[in-house]
Amino acid sequence: ETAQIAAQLAFELGADASVASRAGLLHDIGKAFTSDAPGSHALLGAQFLRRNGESAAVVSAIAAHHDEQPHESIESVLVQIADACSSARPGARRQDVGHYIERMSRLEALVAAVPGVSRVLVMSAGREVRVVVEPASVSDEALPEVADVIARLIDAEGKQPGGVTITVVRELRAVATSGQGPSPES
């Protein structure tokens, strides 16, 4: 993810997208060595890659991505930005996973309590909620009102960062089986 973000930023700014992408991909390789050697993962990773023939531009970007060395290029700064963007998304950090799961569960329970709701699916880190309502309880005309009620509940809860897209679905199914022959007459 860091590689993709860094490459896109570099492309948009006219910087070297291949250097930004490669440095983004390899920026945390030093985490594999932190238990064996003293030092930060950024510097250990840069040392490892330098020893193994990686380009100076990529090595420099990796060494600087936590400001332990000065940035020598725009790609270096872009890797740092991309790393921050990637790590800031919900669920990115292990210690945040418990909070993330709790927040998604709370959002699901909040929506499930709305009258007529039969199923709730929280997606995209809570930025999207799909709701299935009981066709016997909620008419087609009432769908926008149910969506608005859910949006207001989420806003009142105030714990969901950013906007949430709510999609309410009312589905009526009829099922028949062919090939059974005529029904027995009574």
PDB file of C-alpha atoms in Angstrom:
ATOM      1  CA  GLU A   1       0.000   0.000   0.000  1.00  0.00           C
ATOM      2  CA  THR A   2       2.817   2.402   0.838  1.00  0.00           C
ATOM      3  CA  ALA A   3       4.417   1.630  -2.517  1.00  0.00           C
ATOM      4  CA  GLN A   4       1.205   2.351  -4.399  1.00  0.00           C
ATOM      5  CA  ILE A   5       0.555   5.608  -2.586  1.00  0.00           C
ATOM      6  CA  ALA A   6       4.168   6.777  -3.010  1.00  0.00           C
ATOM      7  CA  ALA A   7       4.150   5.933  -6.720  1.00  0.00           C
ATOM      8  CA  GLN A   8       0.880   7.760  -7.311  1.00  0.00           C
ATOM      9  CA  LEU A   9       2.095  10.839  -5.436  1.00  0.00           C
ATOM     10  CA  ALA A  10       5.347  10.788  -7.429  1.00  0.00           C
ATOM     11  CA  PHE A  11       3.461  10.441 -10.702  1.00  0.00           C
ATOM     12  CA  GLU A  12       1.181  13.376  -9.815  1.00  0.00           C
ATOM     13  CA  LEU A  13       4.160  15.561  -8.872  1.00  0.00           C
ATOM     14  CA  GLY A  14       6.425  14.573 -11.760  1.00  0.00           C
ATOM     15  CA  ALA A  15       8.914  12.781  -9.481  1.00  0.00           C
ATOM     16  CA  ASP A  16      10.446   9.358 -10.131  1.00  0.00           C
ATOM     17  CA  ALA A  17       7.547   6.957  -9.519  1.00  0.00           C
ATOM     18  CA  SER A  18       9.727   3.848  -9.813  1.00  0.00           C
ATOM     19  CA  VAL A  19      12.079   5.035  -7.032  1.00  0.00           C
ATOM     20  CA  ALA A  20       9.137   6.068  -4.838  1.00  0.00           C
ATOM     21  CA  SER A  21       7.370   2.757  -5.437  1.00  0.00           C
ATOM     22  CA  ARG A  22      10.448   0.624  -4.764  1.00  0.00           C
ATOM     23  CA  ALA A  23      11.350   2.571  -1.613  1.00  0.00           C
ATOM     24  CA  GLY A  24       7.728   2.345  -0.457  1.00  0.00           C
ATOM     25  CA  LEU A  25       7.727  -1.396  -1.018  1.00  0.00           C
ATOM     26  CA  LEU A  26      10.990  -1.914   0.865  1.00  0.00           C
ATOM     27  CA  HIS A  27      10.696   0.836   3.504  1.00  0.00           C
ATOM     28  CA  ASP A  28      10.044  -1.530   6.425  1.00  0.00           C
ATOM     29  CA  ILE A  29      12.404  -4.373   5.434  1.00  0.00           C
ATOM     30  CA  GLY A  30      14.612  -3.461   8.403  1.00  0.00           C
ATOM     31  CA  LYS A  31      11.905  -4.708  10.786  1.00  0.00           C
ATOM     32  CA  ALA A  32      13.179  -8.190   9.987  1.00  0.00           C
ATOM     33  CA  PHE A  33      16.499  -7.303  11.643  1.00  0.00           C
ATOM     34  CA  THR A  34      15.502  -5.298  14.726  1.00  0.00           C
ATOM     35  CA  SER A  35      15.584  -8.311  17.019  1.00  0.00           C
ATOM     36  CA  ASP A  36      19.088  -9.288  15.831  1.00  0.00           C
ATOM     37  CA  ALA A  37      20.854  -5.921  15.701  1.00  0.00           C
ATOM     38  CA  PRO A  38      20.668  -2.597  17.531  1.00  0.00           C
ATOM     39  CA  GLY A  39      19.192   0.357  15.696  1.00  0.00           C
ATOM     40  CA  SER A  40      15.988   1.454  14.079  1.00  0.00           C
ATOM     41  CA  HIS A  41      14.311  -0.518  11.336  1.00  0.00           C
ATOM     42  CA  ALA A  42      14.756   2.387   8.903  1.00  0.00           C
ATOM     43  CA  LEU A  43      18.529   2.484   9.312  1.00  0.00           C
ATOM     44  CA  LEU A  44      18.922  -1.309   9.502  1.00  0.00           C
ATOM     45  CA  GLY A  45      16.880  -1.700   6.334  1.00  0.00           C
ATOM     46  CA  ALA A  46      18.907   0.953   4.532  1.00  0.00           C
ATOM     47  CA  GLN A  47      22.178  -0.734   5.571  1.00  0.00           C
ATOM     48  CA  PHE A  48      20.914  -4.139   4.405  1.00  0.00           C
ATOM     49  CA  LEU A  49      19.792  -2.796   1.038  1.00  0.00           C
ATOM     50  CA  ARG A  50      23.021  -0.806   0.517  1.00  0.00           C
ATOM     51  CA  ARG A  51      25.053  -4.009   1.145  1.00  0.00           C
ATOM     52  CA  ASN A  52      22.896  -5.838  -1.377  1.00  0.00           C
ATOM     53  CA  GLY A  53      23.283  -3.351  -4.207  1.00  0.00           C
ATOM     54  CA  GLU A  54      20.109  -1.294  -3.979  1.00  0.00           C
ATOM     55  CA  SER A  55      20.229   2.142  -5.613  1.00  0.00           C
ATOM     56  CA  ALA A  56      21.364   5.102  -3.531  1.00  0.00           C
ATOM     57  CA  ALA A  57      18.033   6.896  -4.095  1.00  0.00           C
ATOM     58  CA  VAL A  58      16.004   3.989  -2.666  1.00  0.00           C
ATOM     59  CA  VAL A  59      18.430   3.458   0.248  1.00  0.00           C
ATOM     60  CA  SER A  60      18.313   7.164   1.118  1.00  0.00           C
ATOM     61  CA  ALA A  61      14.513   7.257   1.055  1.00  0.00           C
ATOM     62  CA  ILE A  62      14.306   4.245   3.367  1.00  0.00           C
ATOM     63  CA  ALA A  63      16.874   5.635   5.798  1.00  0.00           C
ATOM     64  CA  ALA A  64      14.984   8.939   6.006  1.00  0.00           C
ATOM     65  CA  HIS A  65      11.407   7.725   6.244  1.00  0.00           C
ATOM     66  CA  HIS A  66      11.378   8.286  10.047  1.00  0.00           C
ATOM     67  CA  ASP A  67      13.525  11.454   9.917  1.00  0.00           C
ATOM     68  CA  GLU A  68      16.625   9.719  11.287  1.00  0.00           C
ATOM     69  CA  GLN A  69      18.563  11.002   8.307  1.00  0.00           C
ATOM     70  CA  PRO A  70      17.886  14.083   6.195  1.00  0.00           C
ATOM     71  CA  HIS A  71      15.718  13.713   3.109  1.00  0.00           C
ATOM     72  CA  GLU A  72      17.812  13.929  -0.040  1.00  0.00           C
ATOM     73  CA  SER A  73      15.018  13.769  -2.616  1.00  0.00           C
ATOM     74  CA  ILE A  74      11.350  14.439  -3.178  1.00  0.00           C
ATOM     75  CA  GLU A  75      10.819  10.654  -3.470  1.00  0.00           C
ATOM     76  CA  SER A  76      12.152  10.275   0.066  1.00  0.00           C
ATOM     77  CA  VAL A  77       9.558  12.716   1.390  1.00  0.00           C
ATOM     78  CA  LEU A  78       6.839  11.000  -0.634  1.00  0.00           C
ATOM     79  CA  VAL A  79       7.692   7.615   0.931  1.00  0.00           C
ATOM     80  CA  GLN A  80       7.378   9.184   4.381  1.00  0.00           C
ATOM     81  CA  ILE A  81       4.001  10.695   3.441  1.00  0.00           C
ATOM     82  CA  ALA A  82       2.784   7.418   1.918  1.00  0.00           C
ATOM     83  CA  ASP A  83       3.869   5.485   5.023  1.00  0.00           C
ATOM     84  CA  ALA A  84       1.947   7.907   7.241  1.00  0.00           C
ATOM     85  CA  CYS A  85      -1.158   7.642   5.045  1.00  0.00           C
ATOM     86  CA  SER A  86      -1.037   3.864   5.001  1.00  0.00           C
ATOM     87  CA  SER A  87      -0.475   3.495   8.725  1.00  0.00           C
ATOM     88  CA  ALA A  88      -3.223   6.000   9.591  1.00  0.00           C
ATOM     89  CA  ARG A  89      -6.053   3.995   8.045  1.00  0.00           C
ATOM     90  CA  PRO A  90      -8.339   2.138  10.454  1.00  0.00           C
ATOM     91  CA  GLY A  91      -7.044  -1.291  11.388  1.00  0.00           C
ATOM     92  CA  ALA A  92      -3.500  -0.677  10.135  1.00  0.00           C
ATOM     93  CA  ARG A  93      -1.845  -1.042  13.521  1.00  0.00           C
ATOM     94  CA  ARG A  94      -2.138  -4.211  15.599  1.00  0.00           C
ATOM     95  CA  GLN A  95      -2.821  -2.281  18.787  1.00  0.00           C
ATOM     96  CA  ASP A  96      -5.701  -0.560  16.998  1.00  0.00           C
ATOM     97  CA  VAL A  97      -7.313  -3.774  15.777  1.00  0.00           C
ATOM     98  CA  GLY A  98      -9.283  -4.254  19.007  1.00  0.00           C
ATOM     99  CA  HIS A  99     -10.650  -0.713  18.808  1.00  0.00           C
ATOM    100  CA  TYR A 100     -11.384  -1.165  15.118  1.00  0.00           C
ATOM    101  CA  ILE A 101     -13.371  -4.371  15.696  1.00  0.00           C
ATOM    102  CA  GLU A 102     -15.201  -2.794  18.626  1.00  0.00           C
ATOM    103  CA  ARG A 103     -16.112   0.271  16.549  1.00  0.00           C
ATOM    104  CA  MET A 104     -17.388  -1.867  13.645  1.00  0.00           C
ATOM    105  CA  SER A 105     -19.421  -4.036  16.036  1.00  0.00           C
ATOM    106  CA  ARG A 106     -20.895  -0.968  17.726  1.00  0.00           C
ATOM    107  CA  LEU A 107     -21.852   0.488  14.345  1.00  0.00           C
ATOM    108  CA  GLU A 108     -23.442  -2.790  13.280  1.00  0.00           C
ATOM    109  CA  ALA A 109     -25.443  -3.063  16.543  1.00  0.00           C
ATOM    110  CA  LEU A 110     -26.585   0.559  16.275  1.00  0.00           C
ATOM    111  CA  VAL A 111     -27.975   0.005  12.778  1.00  0.00           C
ATOM    112  CA  ALA A 112     -29.414  -3.447  13.572  1.00  0.00           C
ATOM    113  CA  ALA A 113     -31.584  -1.873  16.290  1.00  0.00           C
ATOM    114  CA  VAL A 114     -33.525   0.210  13.741  1.00  0.00           C
ATOM    115  CA  PRO A 115     -37.063  -1.179  13.308  1.00  0.00           C
ATOM    116  CA  GLY A 116     -37.444  -3.254  10.150  1.00  0.00           C
ATOM    117  CA  VAL A 117     -33.716  -3.976   9.710  1.00  0.00           C
ATOM    118  CA  SER A 118     -32.982  -7.668   9.194  1.00  0.00           C
ATOM    119  CA  ARG A 119     -29.272  -7.636   8.240  1.00  0.00           C
ATOM    120  CA  VAL A 120     -26.381  -5.180   8.472  1.00  0.00           C
ATOM    121  CA  LEU A 121     -23.026  -5.341   6.728  1.00  0.00           C
ATOM    122  CA  VAL A 122     -20.374  -2.778   7.690  1.00  0.00           C
ATOM    123  CA  MET A 123     -17.707  -2.392   5.003  1.00  0.00           C
ATOM    124  CA  SER A 124     -14.750  -0.212   4.018  1.00  0.00           C
ATOM    125  CA  ALA A 125     -13.618   0.386   7.597  1.00  0.00           C
ATOM    126  CA  GLY A 126     -17.061   1.669   8.536  1.00  0.00           C
ATOM    127  CA  ARG A 127     -17.342   4.152   5.681  1.00  0.00           C
ATOM    128  CA  GLU A 128     -20.076   2.079   4.053  1.00  0.00           C
ATOM    129  CA  VAL A 129     -23.066   0.304   5.593  1.00  0.00           C
ATOM    130  CA  ARG A 130     -25.373  -2.011   3.660  1.00  0.00           C
ATOM    131  CA  VAL A 131     -28.723  -2.631   5.278  1.00  0.00           C
ATOM    132  CA  VAL A 132     -31.355  -5.203   4.322  1.00  0.00           C
ATOM    133  CA  VAL A 133     -34.863  -4.512   5.600  1.00  0.00           C
ATOM    134  CA  GLU A 134     -37.843  -6.816   6.012  1.00  0.00           C
ATOM    135  CA  PRO A 135     -40.182  -6.264   3.046  1.00  0.00           C
ATOM    136  CA  ALA A 136     -43.213  -6.840   5.276  1.00  0.00           C
ATOM    137  CA  SER A 137     -42.084  -4.058   7.646  1.00  0.00           C
ATOM    138  CA  VAL A 138     -40.633  -1.447   5.293  1.00  0.00           C
ATOM    139  CA  SER A 139     -42.181  -0.303   2.012  1.00  0.00           C
ATOM    140  CA  ASP A 140     -40.225   0.826  -1.029  1.00  0.00           C
ATOM    141  CA  GLU A 141     -41.338   4.392  -0.358  1.00  0.00           C
ATOM    142  CA  ALA A 142     -39.946   4.253   3.198  1.00  0.00           C
ATOM    143  CA  LEU A 143     -36.391   3.274   2.141  1.00  0.00           C
ATOM    144  CA  PRO A 144     -35.050   6.856   1.962  1.00  0.00           C
ATOM    145  CA  GLU A 145     -36.493   7.586   5.413  1.00  0.00           C
ATOM    146  CA  VAL A 146     -34.818   4.482   6.885  1.00  0.00           C
ATOM    147  CA  ALA A 147     -31.507   5.541   5.320  1.00  0.00           C
ATOM    148  CA  ASP A 148     -31.898   9.041   6.814  1.00  0.00           C
ATOM    149  CA  VAL A 149     -32.737   7.642  10.269  1.00  0.00           C
ATOM    150  CA  ILE A 150     -29.620   5.461  10.153  1.00  0.00           C
ATOM    151  CA  ALA A 151     -27.449   8.396   9.007  1.00  0.00           C
ATOM    152  CA  ARG A 152     -28.741  10.559  11.875  1.00  0.00           C
ATOM    153  CA  LEU A 153     -28.096   7.751  14.396  1.00  0.00           C
ATOM    154  CA  ILE A 154     -24.522   7.370  13.160  1.00  0.00           C
ATOM    155  CA  ASP A 155     -23.994  11.149  13.307  1.00  0.00           C
ATOM    156  CA  ALA A 156     -25.435  11.306  16.829  1.00  0.00           C
ATOM    157  CA  GLU A 157     -23.089   8.526  17.930  1.00  0.00           C
ATOM    158  CA  GLY A 158     -20.245  10.753  16.713  1.00  0.00           C
ATOM    159  CA  LYS A 159     -17.611   8.048  16.864  1.00  0.00           C
ATOM    160  CA  GLN A 160     -17.316   7.296  13.165  1.00  0.00           C
ATOM    161  CA  PRO A 161     -14.687   9.514  11.503  1.00  0.00           C
ATOM    162  CA  GLY A 162     -15.643  10.891   8.101  1.00  0.00           C
ATOM    163  CA  GLY A 163     -18.846  10.290   6.195  1.00  0.00           C
ATOM    164  CA  VAL A 164     -20.678   6.985   6.003  1.00  0.00           C
ATOM    165  CA  THR A 165     -22.611   5.857   2.928  1.00  0.00           C
ATOM    166  CA  ILE A 166     -25.753   3.967   3.868  1.00  0.00           C
ATOM    167  CA  THR A 167     -27.402   1.714   1.283  1.00  0.00           C
ATOM    168  CA  VAL A 168     -30.772   0.289   2.258  1.00  0.00           C
ATOM    169  CA  VAL A 169     -32.091  -2.691   0.292  1.00  0.00           C
ATOM    170  CA  ARG A 170     -35.595  -4.108   0.371  1.00  0.00           C
ATOM    171  CA  GLU A 171     -35.741  -7.477  -1.257  1.00  0.00           C
ATOM    172  CA  LEU A 172     -38.773  -9.638  -1.829  1.00  0.00           C
ATOM    173  CA  ARG A 173     -38.074 -13.098  -3.197  1.00  0.00           C
ATOM    174  CA  ALA A 174     -40.412 -15.703  -4.607  1.00  0.00           C
ATOM    175  CA  VAL A 175     -39.105 -19.224  -5.108  1.00  0.00           C
ATOM    176  CA  ALA A 176     -40.637 -22.085  -7.045  1.00  0.00           C
ATOM    177  CA  THR A 177     -39.214 -25.400  -8.172  1.00  0.00           C
ATOM    178  CA  SER A 178     -39.862 -26.786 -11.637  1.00  0.00           C
ATOM    179  CA  GLY A 179     -39.901 -30.439 -12.583  1.00  0.00           C
ATOM    180  CA  GLN A 180     -41.987 -31.585  -9.650  1.00  0.00           C
ATOM    181  CA  GLY A 181     -45.006 -32.487 -11.744  1.00  0.00           C
ATOM    182  CA  PRO A 182     -48.540 -31.417 -10.990  1.00  0.00           C
ATOM    183  CA  SER A 183     -49.606 -31.042  -7.394  1.00  0.00           C
ATOM    184  CA  PRO A 184     -51.744 -33.874  -6.098  1.00  0.00           C
ATOM    185  CA  GLU A 185     -55.445 -33.146  -6.250  1.00  0.00           C
ATOM    186  CA  SER A 186     -57.450 -33.584  -3.135  1.00  0.00           C
TER     187      SER A 186
END
